[in-house]
Amino acid sequence: MPDLWYIYILPCLCSFTACVGLTLVFNIHGVGRLICGVGGALGWLIYLLAGSSILAAFLASAAIGLYAEAMARLRRCPVTGYLLVALLPLVPGGGIYFAMSYCVAGDIQRFLDTLLHTFGMAAALAVGAMMTSSLFRAAYPYLHRTKPGA
Amino acid sequence: MDYDQLLNLSVELGCQLMSSGAEIYRVEESVRRLLQAYGLDSPEVFAIPNCVIVSITTPQGHPITRMRRIGGHGTDIELLERCNALCRQLCAHPPEIGKAQALLSALPEQTPRYPPRRVLLAYGIAPAFFSPIFGGCISDAMAAMLAGLSVGVCLLYGGRFIGSNSFFRTAICSVVASLMSLLLVHLGLGRSLDTVTISALMVLVPGVALTNAMREIMAGDIISGLCRAAESILTGTAIAIGAAIGLAIGGIF
């Protein structure tokens, strides 16, 4: 049980709070803040469950994409805000930093490794959210017989 | 109907949407729908991240065009949501143009904004809670919070000294974040330099540009998508340069 707490629950709670904090930077008010926070926690949970790899980042961003589209339809608001904040914890800031630290130390092999891994993470994030958003948009008219909101 | 005023109204709407961080397709479609709601059948709208061009032909066959350039801007989701709602309202029941213009111009002042102090607090809270995610302990979180606050001070109050060039601004903030973390870890607050620095850098990371780039490409606006992808790579490079400077100075001492 303590393992579960330290490995999954605590990081997700932290991700939630950090995302709610970041909503202030993007001037999000009201229920939107909670939605962003839950999105961040959901993304990080899936990233951890799937094994913290590039594939995990892909799955997490796909889940966030789906979640953000659904929430935006529910509230009839633009998707951008929810997607933006919920994806932030997954953006590979650590990758950039470690790549640079190897570069400064002159360890070219590890520098290139980390750099490519960072690019892979960023690409996985972009493709994941892009794919589910497009799928959602294509499938939505069939799920719901109403005209989809812009 | 006064088509000059209608054109002004639509360009103003496009400009406000764009400067609040809307995607290109949203700007183009909103302006097109607004013009159609006022009875024009084939309005032409073209937008790229810092320019909106709207061209209409009056029923008498007289073409008029207006272009508006949009400077650097942040992301303001509340304004975006309100603009979007207003656009829907105008399209559903088009009022007189003067009235619509008044509603639109009043929007930026009516939109609630967080006072700078609370935004600064957010710059502290976010890194503090990012650090446990990256494996930090309580003291790491404290150090990350202080480093994040220093980045927030640079971003919110340092605009005059740093200038408006976003590449340079990100690089400076990244240097500040890494030097602050270095200092705090040397002073004994915070155990792992890597964790503290990464947590503080997370507030600078190009998440906005990356998300926007992929949404533009998804909507088929390749030019804008490439612009924003380039922006996210440049921001990433700026962070890397800043972190490298911090690391190099850390290596000397």
Tab-separated table of C-alpha atoms in Angstrom:
chain	number	residue	atom	x	y	z
A	1	MET	CA	0.000	0.000	0.000
A	2	PRO	CA	2.691	2.623	0.806
A	3	ASP	CA	4.270	1.710	-2.562
A	4	LEU	CA	1.042	2.508	-4.317
A	5	TRP	CA	0.925	5.831	-2.514
A	6	TYR	CA	4.473	6.874	-3.402
A	7	ILE	CA	4.577	5.538	-6.934
A	8	TYR	CA	1.157	6.523	-8.241
A	9	ILE	CA	-1.054	8.614	-5.962
A	10	LEU	CA	1.420	11.230	-4.755
A	11	PRO	CA	2.820	12.082	-8.229
A	12	CYS	CA	-0.706	12.347	-9.619
A	13	LEU	CA	-1.784	14.673	-6.810
A	14	CYS	CA	1.325	16.776	-7.434
A	15	SER	CA	0.603	16.870	-11.147
A	16	PHE	CA	-2.951	17.987	-10.358
A	17	THR	CA	-1.780	20.832	-8.107
A	18	ALA	CA	0.956	21.946	-10.495
A	19	CYS	CA	-1.553	22.089	-13.370
A	20	VAL	CA	-4.056	24.046	-11.283
A	21	GLY	CA	-1.199	26.439	-10.450
A	22	LEU	CA	-0.332	26.849	-14.114
A	23	THR	CA	-3.924	27.726	-15.039
A	24	LEU	CA	-3.296	31.107	-13.394
A	25	VAL	CA	-0.550	31.798	-15.923
A	26	PHE	CA	-2.959	31.184	-18.820
A	27	ASN	CA	-5.824	33.137	-17.174
A	28	ILE	CA	-8.238	30.227	-16.841
A	29	HIS	CA	-11.108	30.771	-14.390
A	30	GLY	CA	-13.796	28.720	-12.690
A	31	VAL	CA	-14.451	25.059	-13.410
A	32	GLY	CA	-11.865	25.138	-16.211
A	33	ARG	CA	-9.096	25.109	-13.606
A	34	LEU	CA	-10.365	21.872	-12.078
A	35	ILE	CA	-10.737	20.292	-15.511
A	36	CYS	CA	-7.129	21.187	-16.350
A	37	GLY	CA	-5.892	19.769	-13.052
A	38	VAL	CA	-7.738	16.473	-13.494
A	39	GLY	CA	-6.404	16.283	-17.059
A	40	GLY	CA	-2.847	16.703	-15.810
A	41	ALA	CA	-3.314	14.004	-13.150
A	42	LEU	CA	-4.925	11.629	-15.654
A	43	GLY	CA	-2.109	12.121	-18.155
A	44	TRP	CA	0.578	11.520	-15.566
A	45	LEU	CA	-1.205	8.424	-14.172
A	46	ILE	CA	-1.353	6.836	-17.611
A	47	TYR	CA	2.250	7.801	-18.292
A	48	LEU	CA	3.310	6.019	-15.067
A	49	LEU	CA	1.084	2.978	-15.607
A	50	ALA	CA	2.361	2.511	-19.159
A	51	GLY	CA	5.999	2.500	-18.013
A	52	SER	CA	7.385	6.046	-18.499
A	53	SER	CA	8.640	5.431	-22.043
A	54	ILE	CA	8.045	7.202	-25.351
A	55	LEU	CA	5.107	4.878	-25.974
A	56	ALA	CA	3.758	5.796	-22.525
A	57	ALA	CA	3.968	9.492	-23.447
A	58	PHE	CA	2.066	8.719	-26.625
A	59	LEU	CA	-0.689	6.885	-24.729
A	60	ALA	CA	-0.890	9.581	-22.059
A	61	SER	CA	-1.214	12.382	-24.585
A	62	ALA	CA	-3.798	10.367	-26.518
A	63	ALA	CA	-5.839	10.050	-23.310
A	64	ILE	CA	-5.464	13.768	-22.594
A	65	GLY	CA	-6.552	14.601	-26.138
A	66	LEU	CA	-9.697	12.526	-25.758
A	67	TYR	CA	-10.431	13.951	-22.310
A	68	ALA	CA	-9.928	17.565	-23.444
A	69	GLU	CA	-12.152	17.126	-26.504
A	70	ALA	CA	-14.897	15.556	-24.396
A	71	MET	CA	-14.707	18.327	-21.774
A	72	ALA	CA	-14.702	21.041	-24.425
A	73	ARG	CA	-17.846	19.548	-26.009
A	74	LEU	CA	-19.471	19.325	-22.594
A	75	ARG	CA	-18.806	22.965	-21.761
A	76	ARG	CA	-19.001	24.249	-25.350
A	77	CYS	CA	-15.630	25.971	-25.000
A	78	PRO	CA	-12.424	25.936	-27.084
A	79	VAL	CA	-10.280	22.840	-26.493
A	80	THR	CA	-6.938	24.669	-26.464
A	81	GLY	CA	-6.891	25.651	-22.808
A	82	TYR	CA	-7.545	22.200	-21.381
A	83	LEU	CA	-5.172	20.461	-23.752
A	84	LEU	CA	-2.417	22.997	-23.225
A	85	VAL	CA	-2.240	22.811	-19.445
A	86	ALA	CA	-2.826	19.064	-19.132
A	87	LEU	CA	0.031	18.295	-21.545
A	88	LEU	CA	2.544	20.537	-19.764
A	89	PRO	CA	3.817	18.019	-17.146
A	90	LEU	CA	4.648	15.594	-19.967
A	91	VAL	CA	6.699	18.058	-22.040
A	92	PRO	CA	10.296	16.792	-21.739
A	93	GLY	CA	11.935	19.625	-19.786
A	94	GLY	CA	14.138	17.055	-18.065
A	95	GLY	CA	15.315	15.741	-21.424
A	96	ILE	CA	16.468	19.189	-22.536
A	97	TYR	CA	18.325	19.700	-19.275
A	98	PHE	CA	20.055	16.302	-19.169
A	99	ALA	CA	21.002	16.566	-22.854
A	100	MET	CA	22.668	19.896	-22.108
A	101	SER	CA	24.379	18.571	-19.001
A	102	TYR	CA	25.959	15.735	-21.061
A	103	CYS	CA	26.882	18.231	-23.770
A	104	VAL	CA	28.656	20.512	-21.279
A	105	ALA	CA	30.399	17.478	-19.777
A	106	GLY	CA	31.576	16.488	-23.280
A	107	ASP	CA	29.801	13.109	-23.307
A	108	ILE	CA	28.685	13.265	-26.949
A	109	GLN	CA	27.205	9.761	-27.108
A	110	ARG	CA	24.856	10.261	-24.192
A	111	PHE	CA	24.125	13.827	-25.336
A	112	LEU	CA	22.874	12.562	-28.716
A	113	ASP	CA	20.946	9.708	-27.050
A	114	THR	CA	19.137	12.069	-24.693
A	115	LEU	CA	18.524	14.641	-27.419
A	116	LEU	CA	16.910	12.075	-29.704
A	117	HIS	CA	14.868	10.726	-26.803
A	118	THR	CA	13.666	14.270	-26.070
A	119	PHE	CA	12.620	14.793	-29.689
A	120	GLY	CA	10.893	11.424	-29.606
A	121	MET	CA	8.938	12.405	-26.487
A	122	ALA	CA	7.860	15.719	-28.019
A	123	ALA	CA	6.806	14.008	-31.247
A	124	ALA	CA	4.912	11.305	-29.330
A	125	LEU	CA	3.023	13.977	-27.368
A	126	ALA	CA	2.084	15.873	-30.505
A	127	VAL	CA	1.052	12.809	-32.509
A	128	GLY	CA	-0.891	11.250	-29.619
A	129	ALA	CA	-3.115	14.236	-28.915
A	130	MET	CA	-3.424	14.993	-32.635
A	131	MET	CA	-4.631	11.487	-33.451
A	132	THR	CA	-7.285	11.180	-30.760
A	133	SER	CA	-8.528	14.703	-31.425
A	134	SER	CA	-8.975	13.915	-35.107
A	135	LEU	CA	-10.619	10.570	-34.361
A	136	PHE	CA	-12.935	12.171	-31.835
A	137	ARG	CA	-13.873	14.849	-34.340
A	138	ALA	CA	-14.601	12.238	-36.991
A	139	ALA	CA	-16.593	9.973	-34.669
A	140	TYR	CA	-18.503	12.630	-32.723
A	141	PRO	CA	-21.312	13.236	-35.248
A	142	TYR	CA	-22.123	9.513	-35.143
A	143	LEU	CA	-22.027	9.270	-31.350
A	144	HIS	CA	-24.171	12.342	-30.981
A	145	ARG	CA	-26.878	13.148	-33.440
A	146	THR	CA	-26.472	16.891	-32.805
A	147	LYS	CA	-24.342	19.263	-34.838
A	148	PRO	CA	-20.833	19.381	-33.324
A	149	GLY	CA	-19.885	22.724	-31.762
A	150	ALA	CA	-16.961	24.667	-33.197
B	1	MET	CA	-25.695	48.511	-44.290
B	2	ASP	CA	-22.325	50.117	-43.706
B	3	TYR	CA	-19.882	47.551	-45.077
B	4	ASP	CA	-16.808	49.488	-43.965
B	5	GLN	CA	-17.939	49.191	-40.345
B	6	LEU	CA	-18.792	45.523	-40.803
B	7	LEU	CA	-15.289	44.905	-42.136
B	8	ASN	CA	-13.785	46.745	-39.177
B	9	LEU	CA	-15.896	44.683	-36.775
B	10	SER	CA	-14.856	41.381	-38.308
B	11	VAL	CA	-11.168	42.276	-38.398
B	12	GLU	CA	-11.367	43.380	-34.775
B	13	LEU	CA	-12.942	40.037	-33.825
B	14	GLY	CA	-10.218	38.147	-35.687
B	15	CYS	CA	-7.537	40.216	-34.011
B	16	GLN	CA	-8.921	39.644	-30.518
B	17	LEU	CA	-9.304	35.923	-31.080
B	18	MET	CA	-5.760	35.659	-32.400
B	19	SER	CA	-4.200	37.680	-29.596
B	20	SER	CA	-5.932	35.535	-26.983
B	21	GLY	CA	-4.249	32.464	-28.460
B	22	ALA	CA	-6.911	30.941	-30.749
B	23	GLU	CA	-5.989	28.504	-33.509
B	24	ILE	CA	-5.923	29.743	-37.097
B	25	TYR	CA	-8.954	27.741	-38.187
B	26	ARG	CA	-10.996	29.187	-35.329
B	27	VAL	CA	-10.067	32.748	-36.322
B	28	GLU	CA	-10.829	32.156	-40.006
B	29	GLU	CA	-14.080	30.316	-39.376
B	30	SER	CA	-15.379	32.765	-36.745
B	31	VAL	CA	-14.782	35.778	-39.007
B	32	ARG	CA	-16.316	33.977	-41.989
B	33	ARG	CA	-19.413	32.973	-40.020
B	34	LEU	CA	-19.848	36.480	-38.626
B	35	LEU	CA	-19.727	37.976	-42.116
B	36	GLN	CA	-22.137	35.363	-43.426
B	37	ALA	CA	-24.514	36.100	-40.538
B	38	TYR	CA	-24.616	39.708	-41.785
B	39	GLY	CA	-25.651	38.500	-45.205
B	40	LEU	CA	-22.439	38.378	-47.238
B	41	ASP	CA	-22.219	35.180	-49.254
B	42	SER	CA	-18.521	34.762	-50.030
B	43	PRO	CA	-16.238	36.556	-47.569
B	44	GLU	CA	-12.544	35.710	-47.828
B	45	VAL	CA	-10.426	35.399	-44.675
B	46	PHE	CA	-6.758	34.577	-44.456
B	47	ALA	CA	-4.816	34.349	-41.213
B	48	ILE	CA	-1.309	33.408	-40.191
B	49	PRO	CA	-0.006	33.702	-36.608
B	50	ASN	CA	0.662	37.464	-36.779
B	51	CYS	CA	-1.608	38.727	-39.529
B	52	VAL	CA	-5.316	38.681	-40.421
B	53	ILE	CA	-6.578	39.669	-43.884
B	54	VAL	CA	-10.322	39.977	-44.548
B	55	SER	CA	-11.759	40.780	-47.950
B	56	ILE	CA	-15.453	41.227	-48.772
B	57	THR	CA	-17.456	42.194	-51.819
B	58	THR	CA	-20.499	44.389	-51.205
B	59	PRO	CA	-23.770	43.485	-52.958
B	60	GLN	CA	-23.043	46.409	-55.339
B	61	GLY	CA	-19.922	44.523	-56.447
B	62	HIS	CA	-17.418	46.796	-54.702
B	63	PRO	CA	-14.524	44.851	-53.146
B	64	ILE	CA	-12.981	46.033	-49.850
B	65	THR	CA	-10.053	44.505	-47.961
B	66	ARG	CA	-8.466	45.141	-44.618
B	67	MET	CA	-5.290	43.738	-43.160
B	68	ARG	CA	-4.301	43.798	-39.523
B	69	ARG	CA	-0.956	42.826	-38.078
B	70	ILE	CA	-0.895	41.227	-34.638
B	71	GLY	CA	2.114	41.678	-32.408
B	72	GLY	CA	3.557	39.283	-29.883
B	73	HIS	CA	0.953	38.033	-27.455
B	74	GLY	CA	0.462	35.530	-24.664
B	75	THR	CA	-2.342	33.059	-24.085
B	76	ASP	CA	-5.520	34.268	-22.401
B	77	ILE	CA	-8.013	31.413	-22.301
B	78	GLU	CA	-10.727	33.391	-20.500
B	79	LEU	CA	-10.700	36.063	-23.229
B	80	LEU	CA	-10.692	33.330	-25.862
B	81	GLU	CA	-13.750	31.657	-24.330
B	82	ARG	CA	-15.583	34.963	-24.079
B	83	CYS	CA	-14.705	35.931	-27.669
B	84	ASN	CA	-15.922	32.551	-28.851
B	85	ALA	CA	-19.203	32.892	-26.926
B	86	LEU	CA	-19.718	36.441	-28.226
B	87	CYS	CA	-19.072	35.300	-31.790
B	88	ARG	CA	-21.700	32.578	-31.446
B	89	GLN	CA	-24.162	35.050	-29.996
B	90	LEU	CA	-23.542	37.548	-32.825
B	91	CYS	CA	-23.907	34.854	-35.464
B	92	ALA	CA	-27.178	33.547	-33.980
B	93	HIS	CA	-28.816	36.974	-33.622
B	94	PRO	CA	-26.854	39.647	-35.509
B	95	PRO	CA	-27.517	43.010	-33.785
B	96	GLU	CA	-26.793	46.438	-35.299
B	97	ILE	CA	-23.148	46.789	-36.227
B	98	GLY	CA	-22.569	49.669	-33.805
B	99	LYS	CA	-23.926	47.600	-30.932
B	100	ALA	CA	-21.850	44.555	-31.909
B	101	GLN	CA	-18.762	46.769	-32.107
B	102	ALA	CA	-19.440	48.101	-28.611
B	103	LEU	CA	-19.868	44.562	-27.221
B	104	LEU	CA	-16.616	43.452	-28.827
B	105	SER	CA	-14.537	46.455	-27.740
B	106	ALA	CA	-15.741	46.087	-24.166
B	107	LEU	CA	-14.586	42.466	-24.016
B	108	PRO	CA	-10.889	42.889	-23.079
B	109	GLU	CA	-11.744	45.201	-20.157
B	110	GLN	CA	-14.555	42.982	-18.900
B	111	THR	CA	-12.433	39.836	-18.871
B	112	PRO	CA	-11.254	39.067	-15.342
B	113	ARG	CA	-7.499	38.718	-14.940
B	114	TYR	CA	-5.483	37.430	-12.017
B	115	PRO	CA	-3.452	40.115	-10.259
B	116	PRO	CA	0.304	39.808	-11.004
B	117	ARG	CA	1.025	38.711	-7.435
B	118	ARG	CA	-1.185	35.645	-7.750
B	119	VAL	CA	0.370	34.780	-11.102
B	120	LEU	CA	3.768	35.084	-9.440
B	121	LEU	CA	2.548	32.687	-6.756
B	122	ALA	CA	1.559	30.274	-9.523
B	123	TYR	CA	5.113	30.440	-10.888
B	124	GLY	CA	6.258	29.319	-7.437
B	125	ILE	CA	3.613	26.628	-6.841
B	126	ALA	CA	3.997	24.850	-10.168
B	127	PRO	CA	7.744	24.018	-9.798
B	128	ALA	CA	7.252	23.094	-6.137
B	129	PHE	CA	4.735	20.431	-7.152
B	130	PHE	CA	6.660	19.379	-10.239
B	131	SER	CA	9.686	18.390	-8.174
B	132	PRO	CA	8.089	15.352	-6.412
B	133	ILE	CA	7.062	14.121	-9.868
B	134	PHE	CA	10.718	14.099	-10.880
B	135	GLY	CA	11.722	12.350	-7.683
B	136	GLY	CA	12.480	15.278	-5.389
B	137	CYS	CA	12.005	15.470	-1.628
B	138	ILE	CA	10.457	18.262	0.464
B	139	SER	CA	13.588	20.411	0.509
B	140	ASP	CA	13.914	20.032	-3.272
B	141	ALA	CA	10.357	21.287	-3.578
B	142	MET	CA	11.180	24.341	-1.432
B	143	ALA	CA	14.235	25.136	-3.542
B	144	ALA	CA	12.271	24.635	-6.773
B	145	MET	CA	9.625	27.002	-5.480
B	146	LEU	CA	12.176	29.745	-4.820
B	147	ALA	CA	13.824	29.200	-8.211
B	148	GLY	CA	10.384	29.260	-9.889
B	149	LEU	CA	9.531	32.504	-8.087
B	150	SER	CA	12.717	34.098	-9.416
B	151	VAL	CA	11.762	33.028	-12.948
B	152	GLY	CA	8.281	34.492	-12.381
B	153	VAL	CA	9.777	37.802	-11.225
B	154	CYS	CA	11.887	37.904	-14.398
B	155	LEU	CA	8.902	37.155	-16.639
B	156	LEU	CA	6.372	39.429	-14.936
B	157	TYR	CA	8.425	42.413	-13.845
B	158	GLY	CA	11.614	42.128	-15.896
B	159	GLY	CA	9.985	42.792	-19.284
B	160	ARG	CA	11.505	46.263	-19.506
B	161	PHE	CA	15.058	45.043	-19.002
B	162	ILE	CA	14.889	41.828	-20.965
B	163	GLY	CA	12.907	43.157	-23.945
B	164	SER	CA	10.179	41.480	-25.909
B	165	ASN	CA	12.253	38.994	-27.904
B	166	SER	CA	10.881	35.669	-26.715
B	167	PHE	CA	14.012	33.652	-27.563
B	168	PHE	CA	16.231	35.958	-25.537
B	169	ARG	CA	13.679	36.184	-22.725
B	170	THR	CA	13.439	32.406	-22.391
B	171	ALA	CA	17.230	32.077	-22.444
B	172	ILE	CA	17.638	34.698	-19.692
B	173	CYS	CA	14.945	33.074	-17.555
B	174	SER	CA	16.544	29.701	-18.044
B	175	VAL	CA	19.921	31.096	-16.899
B	176	VAL	CA	18.207	32.616	-13.859
B	177	ALA	CA	16.477	29.309	-13.056
B	178	SER	CA	19.631	27.240	-13.295
B	179	LEU	CA	21.801	29.730	-11.384
B	180	MET	CA	19.169	30.074	-8.655
B	181	SER	CA	18.948	26.290	-8.314
B	182	LEU	CA	22.738	26.053	-8.197
B	183	LEU	CA	22.886	28.700	-5.469
B	184	LEU	CA	20.107	27.117	-3.403
B	185	VAL	CA	21.563	23.630	-3.614
B	186	HIS	CA	25.014	24.989	-2.629
B	187	LEU	CA	23.419	26.780	0.318
B	188	GLY	CA	22.014	23.441	1.454
B	189	LEU	CA	18.357	23.886	0.504
B	190	GLY	CA	17.518	21.101	-1.898
B	191	ARG	CA	19.469	17.879	-2.316
B	192	SER	CA	19.433	17.121	-6.009
B	193	LEU	CA	20.569	19.915	-8.340
B	194	ASP	CA	19.110	18.140	-11.388
B	195	THR	CA	15.620	17.814	-9.900
B	196	VAL	CA	15.489	21.410	-8.690
B	197	THR	CA	16.683	22.803	-12.027
B	198	ILE	CA	14.297	20.676	-14.097
B	199	SER	CA	11.334	21.606	-11.910
B	200	ALA	CA	12.118	25.309	-12.249
B	201	LEU	CA	12.620	24.969	-16.014
B	202	MET	CA	9.206	23.308	-16.424
B	203	VAL	CA	7.463	26.714	-16.348
B	204	LEU	CA	9.458	27.800	-19.420
B	205	VAL	CA	8.982	24.637	-21.457
B	206	PRO	CA	7.400	25.187	-24.923
B	207	GLY	CA	4.155	23.338	-24.173
B	208	VAL	CA	1.957	26.069	-25.653
B	209	ALA	CA	3.856	26.253	-28.933
B	210	LEU	CA	3.986	22.460	-29.224
B	211	THR	CA	0.240	22.070	-28.590
B	212	ASN	CA	-0.620	24.882	-30.992
B	213	ALA	CA	1.702	23.521	-33.690
B	214	MET	CA	0.046	20.148	-33.631
B	215	ARG	CA	-3.461	21.648	-33.625
B	216	GLU	CA	-2.656	23.833	-36.636
B	217	ILE	CA	-1.245	20.901	-38.570
B	218	MET	CA	-4.263	18.799	-37.615
B	219	ALA	CA	-6.589	21.502	-38.972
B	220	GLY	CA	-4.623	21.654	-42.222
B	221	ASP	CA	-2.898	25.024	-41.722
B	222	ILE	CA	0.574	23.825	-42.569
B	223	ILE	CA	2.230	27.278	-42.761
B	224	SER	CA	1.089	28.257	-39.277
B	225	GLY	CA	1.828	24.777	-37.981
B	226	LEU	CA	5.410	24.995	-39.194
B	227	CYS	CA	5.753	28.503	-37.725
B	228	ARG	CA	4.703	27.230	-34.328
B	229	ALA	CA	6.765	24.054	-34.536
B	230	ALA	CA	9.781	26.256	-35.269
B	231	GLU	CA	8.811	28.424	-32.309
B	232	SER	CA	8.730	25.419	-29.991
B	233	ILE	CA	12.134	24.204	-31.203
B	234	LEU	CA	13.571	27.715	-30.722
B	235	THR	CA	12.144	27.920	-27.194
B	236	GLY	CA	13.622	24.507	-26.422
B	237	THR	CA	16.985	25.681	-27.757
B	238	ALA	CA	16.799	28.830	-25.634
B	239	ILE	CA	16.150	26.727	-22.509
B	240	ALA	CA	19.053	24.467	-23.427
B	241	ILE	CA	21.429	27.418	-23.924
B	242	GLY	CA	20.390	28.911	-20.587
B	243	ALA	CA	20.781	25.598	-18.772
B	244	ALA	CA	24.195	25.086	-20.382
B	245	ILE	CA	25.384	28.478	-19.133
B	246	GLY	CA	24.162	27.611	-15.646
B	247	LEU	CA	25.844	24.195	-15.773
B	248	ALA	CA	29.101	25.666	-17.078
B	249	ILE	CA	29.223	28.191	-14.250
B	250	GLY	CA	28.395	25.391	-11.805
B	251	GLY	CA	31.324	23.420	-13.251
B	252	ILE	CA	33.777	26.247	-12.541
B	253	PHE	CA	32.906	26.515	-8.839
